[in-house]
Coordinates of C-alpha atoms and ligand atoms in Angstrom, one line a residue:
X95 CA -38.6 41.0 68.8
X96 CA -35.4 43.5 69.5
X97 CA -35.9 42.2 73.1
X98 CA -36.2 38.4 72.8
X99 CA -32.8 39.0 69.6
X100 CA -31.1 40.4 72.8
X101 CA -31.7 38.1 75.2
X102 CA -30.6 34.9 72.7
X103 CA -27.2 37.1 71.7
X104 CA -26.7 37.4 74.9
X105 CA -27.2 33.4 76.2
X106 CA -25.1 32.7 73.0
X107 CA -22.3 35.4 74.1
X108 CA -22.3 35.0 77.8
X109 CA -23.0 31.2 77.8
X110 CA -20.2 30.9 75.8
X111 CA -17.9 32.4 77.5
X112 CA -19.1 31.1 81.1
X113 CA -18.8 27.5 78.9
X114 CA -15.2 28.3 78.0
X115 CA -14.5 29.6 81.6
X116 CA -15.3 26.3 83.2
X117 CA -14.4 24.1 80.1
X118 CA -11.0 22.2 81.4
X119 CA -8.9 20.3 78.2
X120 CA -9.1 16.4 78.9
X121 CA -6.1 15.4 81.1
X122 CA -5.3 13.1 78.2
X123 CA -5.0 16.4 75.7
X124 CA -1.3 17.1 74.7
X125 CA 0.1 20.1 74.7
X126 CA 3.2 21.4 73.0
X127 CA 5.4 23.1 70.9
X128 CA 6.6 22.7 66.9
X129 CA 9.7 23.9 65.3
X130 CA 11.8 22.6 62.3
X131 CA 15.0 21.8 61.6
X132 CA 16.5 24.2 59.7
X133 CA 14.7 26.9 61.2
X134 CA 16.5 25.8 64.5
X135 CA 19.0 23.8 64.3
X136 CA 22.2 25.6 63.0
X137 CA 25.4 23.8 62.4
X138 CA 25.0 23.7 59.0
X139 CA 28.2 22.4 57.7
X140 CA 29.1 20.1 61.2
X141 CA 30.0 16.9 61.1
X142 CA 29.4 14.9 58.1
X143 CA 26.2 16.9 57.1
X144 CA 25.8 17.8 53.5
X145 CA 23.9 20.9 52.4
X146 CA 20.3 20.8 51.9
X147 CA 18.7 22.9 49.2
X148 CA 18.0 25.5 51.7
X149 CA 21.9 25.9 52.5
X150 CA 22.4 26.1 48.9
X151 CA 19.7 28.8 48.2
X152 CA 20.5 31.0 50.6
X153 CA 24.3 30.8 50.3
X154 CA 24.5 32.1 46.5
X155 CA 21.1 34.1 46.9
X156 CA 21.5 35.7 50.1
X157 CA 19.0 38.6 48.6
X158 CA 16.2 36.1 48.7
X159 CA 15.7 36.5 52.1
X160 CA 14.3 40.0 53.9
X161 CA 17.2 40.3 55.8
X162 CA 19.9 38.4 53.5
X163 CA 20.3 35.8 56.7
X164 CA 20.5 32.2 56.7
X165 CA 19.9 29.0 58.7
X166 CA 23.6 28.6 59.4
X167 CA 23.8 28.9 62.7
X168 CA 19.8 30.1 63.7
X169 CA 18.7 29.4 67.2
X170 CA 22.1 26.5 66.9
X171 CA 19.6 23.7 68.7
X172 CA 22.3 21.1 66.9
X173 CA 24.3 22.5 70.5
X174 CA 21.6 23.7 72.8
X175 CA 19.1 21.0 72.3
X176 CA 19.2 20.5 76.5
X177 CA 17.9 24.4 77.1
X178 CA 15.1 24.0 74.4
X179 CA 13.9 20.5 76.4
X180 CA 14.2 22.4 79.2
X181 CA 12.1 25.5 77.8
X182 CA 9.2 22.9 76.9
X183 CA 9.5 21.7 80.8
X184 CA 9.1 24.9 81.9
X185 CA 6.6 25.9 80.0
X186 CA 4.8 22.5 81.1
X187 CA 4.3 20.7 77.2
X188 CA 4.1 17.0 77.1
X189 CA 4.6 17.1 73.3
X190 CA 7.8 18.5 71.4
X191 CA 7.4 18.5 67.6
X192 CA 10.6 18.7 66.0
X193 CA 11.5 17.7 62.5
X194 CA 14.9 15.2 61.3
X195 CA 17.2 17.0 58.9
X196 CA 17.7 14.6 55.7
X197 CA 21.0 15.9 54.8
X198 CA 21.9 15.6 58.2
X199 CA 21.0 12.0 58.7
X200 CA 21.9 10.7 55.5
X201 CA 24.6 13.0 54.2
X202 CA 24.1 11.4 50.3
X203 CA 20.3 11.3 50.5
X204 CA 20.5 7.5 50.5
X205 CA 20.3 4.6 53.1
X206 CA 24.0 3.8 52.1
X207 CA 25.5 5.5 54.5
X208 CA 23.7 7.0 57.9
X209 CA 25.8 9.6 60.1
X210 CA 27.1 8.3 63.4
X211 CA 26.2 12.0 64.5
X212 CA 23.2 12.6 63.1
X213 CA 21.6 9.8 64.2
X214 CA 23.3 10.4 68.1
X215 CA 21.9 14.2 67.8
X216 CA 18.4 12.6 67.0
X217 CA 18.9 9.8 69.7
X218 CA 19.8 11.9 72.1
X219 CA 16.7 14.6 71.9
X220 CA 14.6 11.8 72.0
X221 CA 15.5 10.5 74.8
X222 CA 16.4 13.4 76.9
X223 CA 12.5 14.8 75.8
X224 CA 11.6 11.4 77.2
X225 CA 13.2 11.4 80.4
X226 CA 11.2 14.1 80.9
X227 CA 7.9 12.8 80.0
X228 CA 7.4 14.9 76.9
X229 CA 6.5 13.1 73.7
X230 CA 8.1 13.4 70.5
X231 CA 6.0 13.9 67.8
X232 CA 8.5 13.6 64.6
X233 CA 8.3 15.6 61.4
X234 CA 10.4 13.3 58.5
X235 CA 10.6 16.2 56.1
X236 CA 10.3 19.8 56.9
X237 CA 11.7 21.3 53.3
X238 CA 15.2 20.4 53.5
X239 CA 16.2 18.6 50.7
X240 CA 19.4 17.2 50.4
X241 CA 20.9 19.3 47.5
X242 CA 21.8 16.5 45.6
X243 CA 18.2 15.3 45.2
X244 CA 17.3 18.6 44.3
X245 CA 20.3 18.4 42.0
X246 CA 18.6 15.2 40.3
X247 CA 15.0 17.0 40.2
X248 CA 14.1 17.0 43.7
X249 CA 10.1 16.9 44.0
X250 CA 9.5 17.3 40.6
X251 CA 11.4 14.0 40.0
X252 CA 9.0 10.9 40.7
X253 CA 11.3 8.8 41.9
X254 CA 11.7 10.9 44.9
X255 CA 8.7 8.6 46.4
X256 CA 11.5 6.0 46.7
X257 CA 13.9 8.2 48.2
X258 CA 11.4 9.5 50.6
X259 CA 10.4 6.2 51.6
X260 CA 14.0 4.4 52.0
X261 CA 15.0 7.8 54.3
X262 CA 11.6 7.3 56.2
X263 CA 12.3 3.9 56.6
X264 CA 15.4 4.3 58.3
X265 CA 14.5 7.0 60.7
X266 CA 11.2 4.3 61.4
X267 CA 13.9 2.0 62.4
X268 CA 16.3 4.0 64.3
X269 CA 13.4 6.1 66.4
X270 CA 10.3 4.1 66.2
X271 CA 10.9 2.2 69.2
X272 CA 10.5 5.8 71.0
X273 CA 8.5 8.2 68.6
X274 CA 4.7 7.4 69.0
X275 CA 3.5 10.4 66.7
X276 CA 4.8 11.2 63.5
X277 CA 4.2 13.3 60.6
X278 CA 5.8 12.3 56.6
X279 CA 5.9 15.6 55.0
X280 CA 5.3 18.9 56.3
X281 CA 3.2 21.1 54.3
X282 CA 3.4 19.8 50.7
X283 CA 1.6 23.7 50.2
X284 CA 4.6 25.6 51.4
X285 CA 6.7 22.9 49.2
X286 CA 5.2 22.6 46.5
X287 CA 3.1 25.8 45.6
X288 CA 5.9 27.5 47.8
X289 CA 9.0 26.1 46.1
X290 CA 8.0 26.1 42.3
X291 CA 6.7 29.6 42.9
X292 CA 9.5 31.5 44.1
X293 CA 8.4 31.8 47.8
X294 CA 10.8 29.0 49.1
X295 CA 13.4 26.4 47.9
X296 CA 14.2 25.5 45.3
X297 CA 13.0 28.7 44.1
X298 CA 11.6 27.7 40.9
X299 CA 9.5 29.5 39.0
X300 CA 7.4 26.6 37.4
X301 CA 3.3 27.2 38.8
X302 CA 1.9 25.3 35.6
X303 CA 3.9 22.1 35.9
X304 CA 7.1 21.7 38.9
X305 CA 4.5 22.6 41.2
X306 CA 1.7 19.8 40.5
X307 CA 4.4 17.5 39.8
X308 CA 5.3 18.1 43.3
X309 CA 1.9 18.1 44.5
X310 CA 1.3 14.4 43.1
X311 CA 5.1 13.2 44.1
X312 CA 4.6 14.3 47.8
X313 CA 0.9 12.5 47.8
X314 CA 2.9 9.1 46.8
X315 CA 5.7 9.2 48.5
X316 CA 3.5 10.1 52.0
X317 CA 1.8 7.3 51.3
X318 CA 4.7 4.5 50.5
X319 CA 6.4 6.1 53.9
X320 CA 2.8 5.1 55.8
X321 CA 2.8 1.7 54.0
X322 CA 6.3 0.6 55.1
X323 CA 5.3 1.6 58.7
X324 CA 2.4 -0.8 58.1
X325 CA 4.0 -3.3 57.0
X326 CA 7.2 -3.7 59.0
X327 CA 6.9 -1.0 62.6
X328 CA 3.2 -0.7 62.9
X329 CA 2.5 -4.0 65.0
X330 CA 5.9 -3.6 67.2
X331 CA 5.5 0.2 67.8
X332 CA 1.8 1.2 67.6
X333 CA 2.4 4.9 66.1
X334 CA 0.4 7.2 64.4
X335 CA 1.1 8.9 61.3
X336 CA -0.1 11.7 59.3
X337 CA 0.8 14.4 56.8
X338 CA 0.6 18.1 57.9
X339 CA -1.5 20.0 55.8
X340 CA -1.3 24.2 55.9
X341 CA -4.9 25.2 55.9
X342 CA -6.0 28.8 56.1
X343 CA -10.2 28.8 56.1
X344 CA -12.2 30.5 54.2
X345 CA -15.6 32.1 53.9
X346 CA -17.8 33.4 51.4
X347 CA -17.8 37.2 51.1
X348 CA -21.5 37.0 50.5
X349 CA -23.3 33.2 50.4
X350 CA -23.7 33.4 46.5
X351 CA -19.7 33.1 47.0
X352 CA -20.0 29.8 48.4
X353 CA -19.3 27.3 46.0
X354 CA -15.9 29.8 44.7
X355 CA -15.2 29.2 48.2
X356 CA -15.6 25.5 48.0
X357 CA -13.5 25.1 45.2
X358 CA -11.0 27.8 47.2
X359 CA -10.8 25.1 50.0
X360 CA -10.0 22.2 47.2
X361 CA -7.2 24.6 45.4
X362 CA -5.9 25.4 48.6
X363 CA -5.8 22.2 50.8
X364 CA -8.0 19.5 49.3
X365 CA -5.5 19.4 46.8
X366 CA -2.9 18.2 49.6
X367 CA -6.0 16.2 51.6
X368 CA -8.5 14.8 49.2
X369 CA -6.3 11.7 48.3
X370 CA -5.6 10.8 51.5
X371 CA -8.4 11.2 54.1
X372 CA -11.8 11.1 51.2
X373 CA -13.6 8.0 51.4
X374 CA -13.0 7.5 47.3
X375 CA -9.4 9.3 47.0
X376 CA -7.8 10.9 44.2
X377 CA -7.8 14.4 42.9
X378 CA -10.6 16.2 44.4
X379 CA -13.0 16.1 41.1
X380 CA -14.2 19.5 40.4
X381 CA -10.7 21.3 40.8
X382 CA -9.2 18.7 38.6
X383 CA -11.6 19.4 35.8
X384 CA -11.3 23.1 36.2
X385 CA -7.6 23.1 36.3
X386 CA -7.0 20.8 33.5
X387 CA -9.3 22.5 31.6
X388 CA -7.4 25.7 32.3
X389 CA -4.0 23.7 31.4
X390 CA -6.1 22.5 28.2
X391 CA -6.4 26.3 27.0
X392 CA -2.7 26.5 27.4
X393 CA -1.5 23.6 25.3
X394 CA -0.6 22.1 28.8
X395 CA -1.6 18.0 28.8
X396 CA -3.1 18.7 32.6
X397 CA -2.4 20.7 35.7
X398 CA -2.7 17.5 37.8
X399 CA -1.1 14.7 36.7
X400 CA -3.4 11.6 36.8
X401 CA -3.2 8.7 39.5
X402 CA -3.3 5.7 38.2
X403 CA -6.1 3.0 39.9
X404 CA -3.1 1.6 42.0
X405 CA -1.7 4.8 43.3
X406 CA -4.9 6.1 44.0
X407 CA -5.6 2.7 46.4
X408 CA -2.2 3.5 47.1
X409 CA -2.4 6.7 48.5
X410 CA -6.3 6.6 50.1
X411 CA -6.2 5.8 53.7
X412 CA -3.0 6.4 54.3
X413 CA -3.4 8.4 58.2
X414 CA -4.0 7.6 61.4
X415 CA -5.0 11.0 62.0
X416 CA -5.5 14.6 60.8
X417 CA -2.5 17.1 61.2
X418 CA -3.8 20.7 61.0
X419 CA -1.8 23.7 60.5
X420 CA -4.2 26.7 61.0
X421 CA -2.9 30.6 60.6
X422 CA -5.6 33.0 60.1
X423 CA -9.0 32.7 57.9
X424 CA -9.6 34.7 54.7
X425 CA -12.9 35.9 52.7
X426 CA -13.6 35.0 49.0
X427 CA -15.0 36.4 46.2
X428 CA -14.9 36.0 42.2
X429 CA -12.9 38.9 40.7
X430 CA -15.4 41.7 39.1
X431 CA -15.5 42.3 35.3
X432 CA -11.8 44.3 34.5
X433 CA -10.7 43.4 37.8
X434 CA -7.5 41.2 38.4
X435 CA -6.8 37.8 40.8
X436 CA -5.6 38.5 44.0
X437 CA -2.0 36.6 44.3
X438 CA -1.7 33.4 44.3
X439 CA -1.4 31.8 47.0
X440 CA -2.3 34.5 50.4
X441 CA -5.0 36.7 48.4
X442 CA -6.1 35.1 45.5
X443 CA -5.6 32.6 42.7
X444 CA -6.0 33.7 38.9
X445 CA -6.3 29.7 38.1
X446 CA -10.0 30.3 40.0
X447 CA -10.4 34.1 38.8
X448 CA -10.5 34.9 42.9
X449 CA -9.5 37.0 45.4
X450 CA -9.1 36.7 49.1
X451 CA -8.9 39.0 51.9
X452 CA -9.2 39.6 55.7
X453 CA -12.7 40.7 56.5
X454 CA -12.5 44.5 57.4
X455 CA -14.2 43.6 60.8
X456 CA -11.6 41.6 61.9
X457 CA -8.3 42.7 63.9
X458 CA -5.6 43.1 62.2
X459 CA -2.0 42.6 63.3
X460 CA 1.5 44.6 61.9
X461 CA 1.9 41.6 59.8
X462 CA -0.1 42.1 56.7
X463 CA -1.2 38.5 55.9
X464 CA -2.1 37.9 59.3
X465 CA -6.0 39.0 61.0
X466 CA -7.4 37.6 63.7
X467 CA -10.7 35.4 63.4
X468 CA -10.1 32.8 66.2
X469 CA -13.6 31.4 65.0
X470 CA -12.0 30.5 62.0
X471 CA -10.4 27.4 63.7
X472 CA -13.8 26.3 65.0
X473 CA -15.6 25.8 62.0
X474 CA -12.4 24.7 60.2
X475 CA -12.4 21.8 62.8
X476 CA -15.9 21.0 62.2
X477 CA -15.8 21.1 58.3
X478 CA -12.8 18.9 58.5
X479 CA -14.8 16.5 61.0
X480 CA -17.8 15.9 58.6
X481 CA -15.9 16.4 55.5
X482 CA -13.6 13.4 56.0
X483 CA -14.0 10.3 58.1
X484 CA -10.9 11.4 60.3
X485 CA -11.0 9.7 63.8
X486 CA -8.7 12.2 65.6
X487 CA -7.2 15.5 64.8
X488 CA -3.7 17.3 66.0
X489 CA -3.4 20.9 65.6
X490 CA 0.5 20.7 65.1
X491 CA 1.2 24.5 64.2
X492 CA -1.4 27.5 65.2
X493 CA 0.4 30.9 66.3
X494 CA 1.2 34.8 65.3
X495 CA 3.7 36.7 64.1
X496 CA 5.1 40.2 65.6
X497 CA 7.5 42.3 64.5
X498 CA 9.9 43.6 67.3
X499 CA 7.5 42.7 70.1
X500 CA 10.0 42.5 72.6
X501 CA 8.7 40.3 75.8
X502 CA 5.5 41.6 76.2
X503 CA 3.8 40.6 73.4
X504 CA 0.2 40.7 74.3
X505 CA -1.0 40.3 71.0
X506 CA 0.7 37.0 70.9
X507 CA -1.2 36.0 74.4
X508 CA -4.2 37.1 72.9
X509 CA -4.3 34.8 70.3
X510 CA -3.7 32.0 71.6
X511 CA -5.9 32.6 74.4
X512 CA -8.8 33.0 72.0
X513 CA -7.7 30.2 69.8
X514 CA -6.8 27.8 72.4
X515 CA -10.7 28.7 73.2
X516 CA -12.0 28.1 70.2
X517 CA -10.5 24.3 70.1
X518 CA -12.1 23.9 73.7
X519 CA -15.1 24.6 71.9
X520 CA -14.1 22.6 69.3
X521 CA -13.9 19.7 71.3
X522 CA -17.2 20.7 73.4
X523 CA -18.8 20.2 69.8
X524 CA -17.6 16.5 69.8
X525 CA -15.0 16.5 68.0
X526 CA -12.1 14.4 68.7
X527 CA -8.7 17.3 68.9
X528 CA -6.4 15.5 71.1
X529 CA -3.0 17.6 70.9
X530 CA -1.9 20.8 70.2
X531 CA 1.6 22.0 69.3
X532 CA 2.2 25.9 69.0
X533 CA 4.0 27.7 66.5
X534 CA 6.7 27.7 67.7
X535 CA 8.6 26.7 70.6
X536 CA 11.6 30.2 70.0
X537 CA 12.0 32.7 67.6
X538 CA 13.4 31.2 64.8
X539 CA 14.8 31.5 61.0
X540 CA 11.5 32.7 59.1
X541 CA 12.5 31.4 55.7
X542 CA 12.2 34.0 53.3
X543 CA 11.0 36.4 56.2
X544 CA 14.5 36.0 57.7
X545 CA 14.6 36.8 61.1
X546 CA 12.6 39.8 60.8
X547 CA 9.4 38.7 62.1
X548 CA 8.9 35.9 65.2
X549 CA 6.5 33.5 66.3
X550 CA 8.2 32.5 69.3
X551 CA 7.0 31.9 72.9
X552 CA 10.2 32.0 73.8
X553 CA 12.3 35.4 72.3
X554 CA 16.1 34.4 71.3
X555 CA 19.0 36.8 71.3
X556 CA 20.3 35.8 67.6
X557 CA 23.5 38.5 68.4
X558 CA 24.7 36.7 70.9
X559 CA 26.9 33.4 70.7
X560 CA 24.8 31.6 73.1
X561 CA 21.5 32.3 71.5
X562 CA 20.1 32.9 75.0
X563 CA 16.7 32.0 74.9
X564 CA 13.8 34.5 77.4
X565 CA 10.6 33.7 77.8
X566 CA 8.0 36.4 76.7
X567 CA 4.5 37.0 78.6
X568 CA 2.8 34.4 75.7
X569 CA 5.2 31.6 77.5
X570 CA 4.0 32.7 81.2
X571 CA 0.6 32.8 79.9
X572 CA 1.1 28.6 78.1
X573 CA 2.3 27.4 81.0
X574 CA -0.6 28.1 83.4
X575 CA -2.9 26.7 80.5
X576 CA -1.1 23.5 80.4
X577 CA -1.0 22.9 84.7
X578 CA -4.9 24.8 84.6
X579 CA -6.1 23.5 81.6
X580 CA -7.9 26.2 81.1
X581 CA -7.9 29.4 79.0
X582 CA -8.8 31.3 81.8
X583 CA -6.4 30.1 84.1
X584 CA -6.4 31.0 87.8
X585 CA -3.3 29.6 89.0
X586 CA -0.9 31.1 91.5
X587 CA 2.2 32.1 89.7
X588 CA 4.6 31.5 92.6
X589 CA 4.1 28.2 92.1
X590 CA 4.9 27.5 88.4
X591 CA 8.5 26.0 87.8
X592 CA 9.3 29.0 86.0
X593 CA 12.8 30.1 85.1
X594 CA 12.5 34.1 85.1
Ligands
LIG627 C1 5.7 26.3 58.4 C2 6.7 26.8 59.3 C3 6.7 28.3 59.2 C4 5.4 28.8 59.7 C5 5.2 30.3 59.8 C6 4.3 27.0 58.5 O1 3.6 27.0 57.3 O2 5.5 24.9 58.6 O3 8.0 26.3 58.9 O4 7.7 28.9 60.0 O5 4.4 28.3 58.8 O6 5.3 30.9 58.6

């Protein structure tokens, strides 16, 4: 019995890994990089640009942040937009996803008046990306608000699905012609839960109402965004759209913690996927009950505020494919009797009565939220491809981050060599991942981390004036994946276009 257990473990074990050794990506897979405006793009105040919400934050709450920094000036892209095209060339990507600034675009948050320079900044990345063969894939909103929305209720506000849509509509018709991927929203998570719960602007504190107000508002105005590009770009242009949803995955502690970790994965991202990629839409049923019935106990009308019939046809169907944003995976239990909710949202929820955790097997990094269980992204992959009817999906943001790790930050290499396995094995189960963009392209401006910790491939000097950009071992190790296409590359180094 012990010898025949052996024998399977090790067929399973070493025939994976042979499988993985010889497993090449498809020559059609895109491979990239993601950042976000105001994580990048400095010039804050240049040109015509008003302040986004962000700007306003962290300029009268500097002590917000880790470090009390800012996105003022960050990697300032707005200047050096030419090296980072050139860092994605180097580092062999045929995908850049980058997100548009709304206050930079359209200064008043309206279509009545679009900046000159803005849209030249836009055009120009574009087409210098182009000219070098690299797709864009473009994010419309990447959390910064023009203050003045968030001046007349921002997210919570529900005619911000108008607002949304008229800015989406014009960065359809100034880029569509050249932008064949794009995303509406990222991560209405990280807005929503993020913003009304103090971990991000506007810094609300409102987790019973502002942040399911937001949750429904972002759902609609996604969805009038898709429609438009249906009705008036989708026949000239032939894009694909998609919202990016934040997704940690999670696991039962022990299997009689399943279905608490079912309704985890509808609190956490079914929320944010259920009305757009389920075959019937709307809330996800269970979670709504249990949360309105929590809001019930409270004197609350609901946690979720209803769709009506029309937005729920509205809003159903509205993708072309499924944008993933996978960190790290997390174990779930029900609290014990006395015991309290982990916090909401990285290691519990008390609206569930849960509590989540890294497994103690797993490898843990300096960063405490972060463990490593590359498997994680597998069967994330494979839930997502049986649970929805979704014909293609994009990882568009997978990575680590270090603290201080200098250039040689192996534990960055690590990790995505045994993720970037995991989605080769992914796609050797038969489903359908066709790109991949890593978080992120540089070190960057970590929201309310600062720049404290990184995620880069590329390390950036943020003392000096020119940002300089260097690329770490993680970046030498990417760019022999993308000309191998493996994650066990073999590929002579002397011959990658490599600036040292
Ligand atoms: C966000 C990025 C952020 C990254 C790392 C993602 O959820 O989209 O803006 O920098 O996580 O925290």
């Amino acid at each position: 019995m012990y010898f025949k257990c052996a024998v399977v473990l090790s067929i399973l074990i070493h025939g994976a890994w042979s499988a993985t050794e010889q497993l090449k990506f498809p020559e059609t897979f895109m491979f990239g990089a993601a950042s976000a405006a105001y994580q990048i793009e400095g010039a804050w105040n240049e040109s015509d640009k008003s302040p986004s919400m962000w700007d306003k934050l962290l300029h009268d709450r500097p002590e917000v942040v880790m470090d009390r920094s800012n996105g003022d000036v960050a990697c300032d892209s707005y200047h050096l937009w030419r090296r980072d095209i050139e860092m994605l060339e180097e580092l062999g990507m045929n995908m850049y996803r980058f997100s548009i600034s709304w206050p930079r675009l359209l200064p008043t948050g309206f279509p009545n008046y679009i900046s000159e320079d803005g849209k030249n900044y836009y055009n120009n990345l574009i087409d210098g990306l182009l000219e070098k063969g690299i797709q864009p894939m473009v994010t419309i909103y990447h959390f910064d608000l023009p203050q003045s929305l968030q001046d007349l209720g921002g997210w919570a506000n529900p005619l911000i699905t108008d607002w949304f849509a008229d800015y989406a509509n014009v960065v359809f018709s100034l880029y569509g012609d050249r932008v064949k991927y794009w995303i509406t929203i990222n991560e209405p998570m990280g807005m929503c839960d993020g913003g009304y719960g103090e971990f991000a602007a506007p810094y609300i504190n409102d987790p019973y109402v502002g942040q399911y107000l937001c949750n429904k508002n972002t759902m609609v105005a996604h969805a009038k965004a898709y429609r438009i590009y249906d009705e008036l770009y989708r026949d000239k242009y032939h894009g694909k759209l998609s919202i990016s949803t934040l997704f940690f995955w999670f696991k039962p502690v022990e299997p009689e913690d399943q279905e608490i970790t079912d309704l985890t994965i509808d609190l956490w991202a079914s929320r944010y996927s259920h009305p757009i990629f389920s075959k019937e839409g709307g809330w996800p049923p269970k979670l709504e009950r249990l949360l309105n019935e929590n809001a019930k106990k409270q004197g609350y009308r609901y946690r979720l505020p209803p769709f009506t019939p029309e937005e729920i046809e509205l809003v159903r169907g509205t993708y072309d494919y499924y944008a993933l944003n996978h960190y790290t995976t997390r174990v779930v239990r029900r609290t014990k009797p006395g015991e309290k909710a982990g916090a909401w949202f990285f290691y519990g929820s008390p609206e569930l009565n849960v509590r989540f955790d890294k497994d103690p097997r797993w490898r843990t990094t300096e960063i405490d939220w972060f463990a490593f269980y590359p498997e994680g992204l597998r069967e994330q992959l494979n839930w997502l491809n049986t649970t929805y009817d979704v014909k293609e999906i994009i990882i568009t943001e997978n990575g680590i981050p270090t603290l201080n790790s200098g250039l040689v930050d192996i534990v960055r290499l690590d990790y995505y060599k045994e993720y970037l396995e995991q989605v080769l094995l992914a796609i050797n189960d038969g489903i359908n991942v066709t790109g991949y963009t890593a978080w992120t392209l540089m070190d960057n401006f970590e929201w309310l981390g600062g720049y404290v910790s990184n995620f880069g491939l590329y390390a950036v000097n943020f003392t000096h004036p020119n940002r300089t950009r260097t690329p770490r071992e993680s970046a030498r190790y990417f760019s022999k994946v993308t000309r191998s296409r493996m994650v066990h590359p073999n590929v002579d180094e002397t011959k990658l276009n490599y600036v040292k």
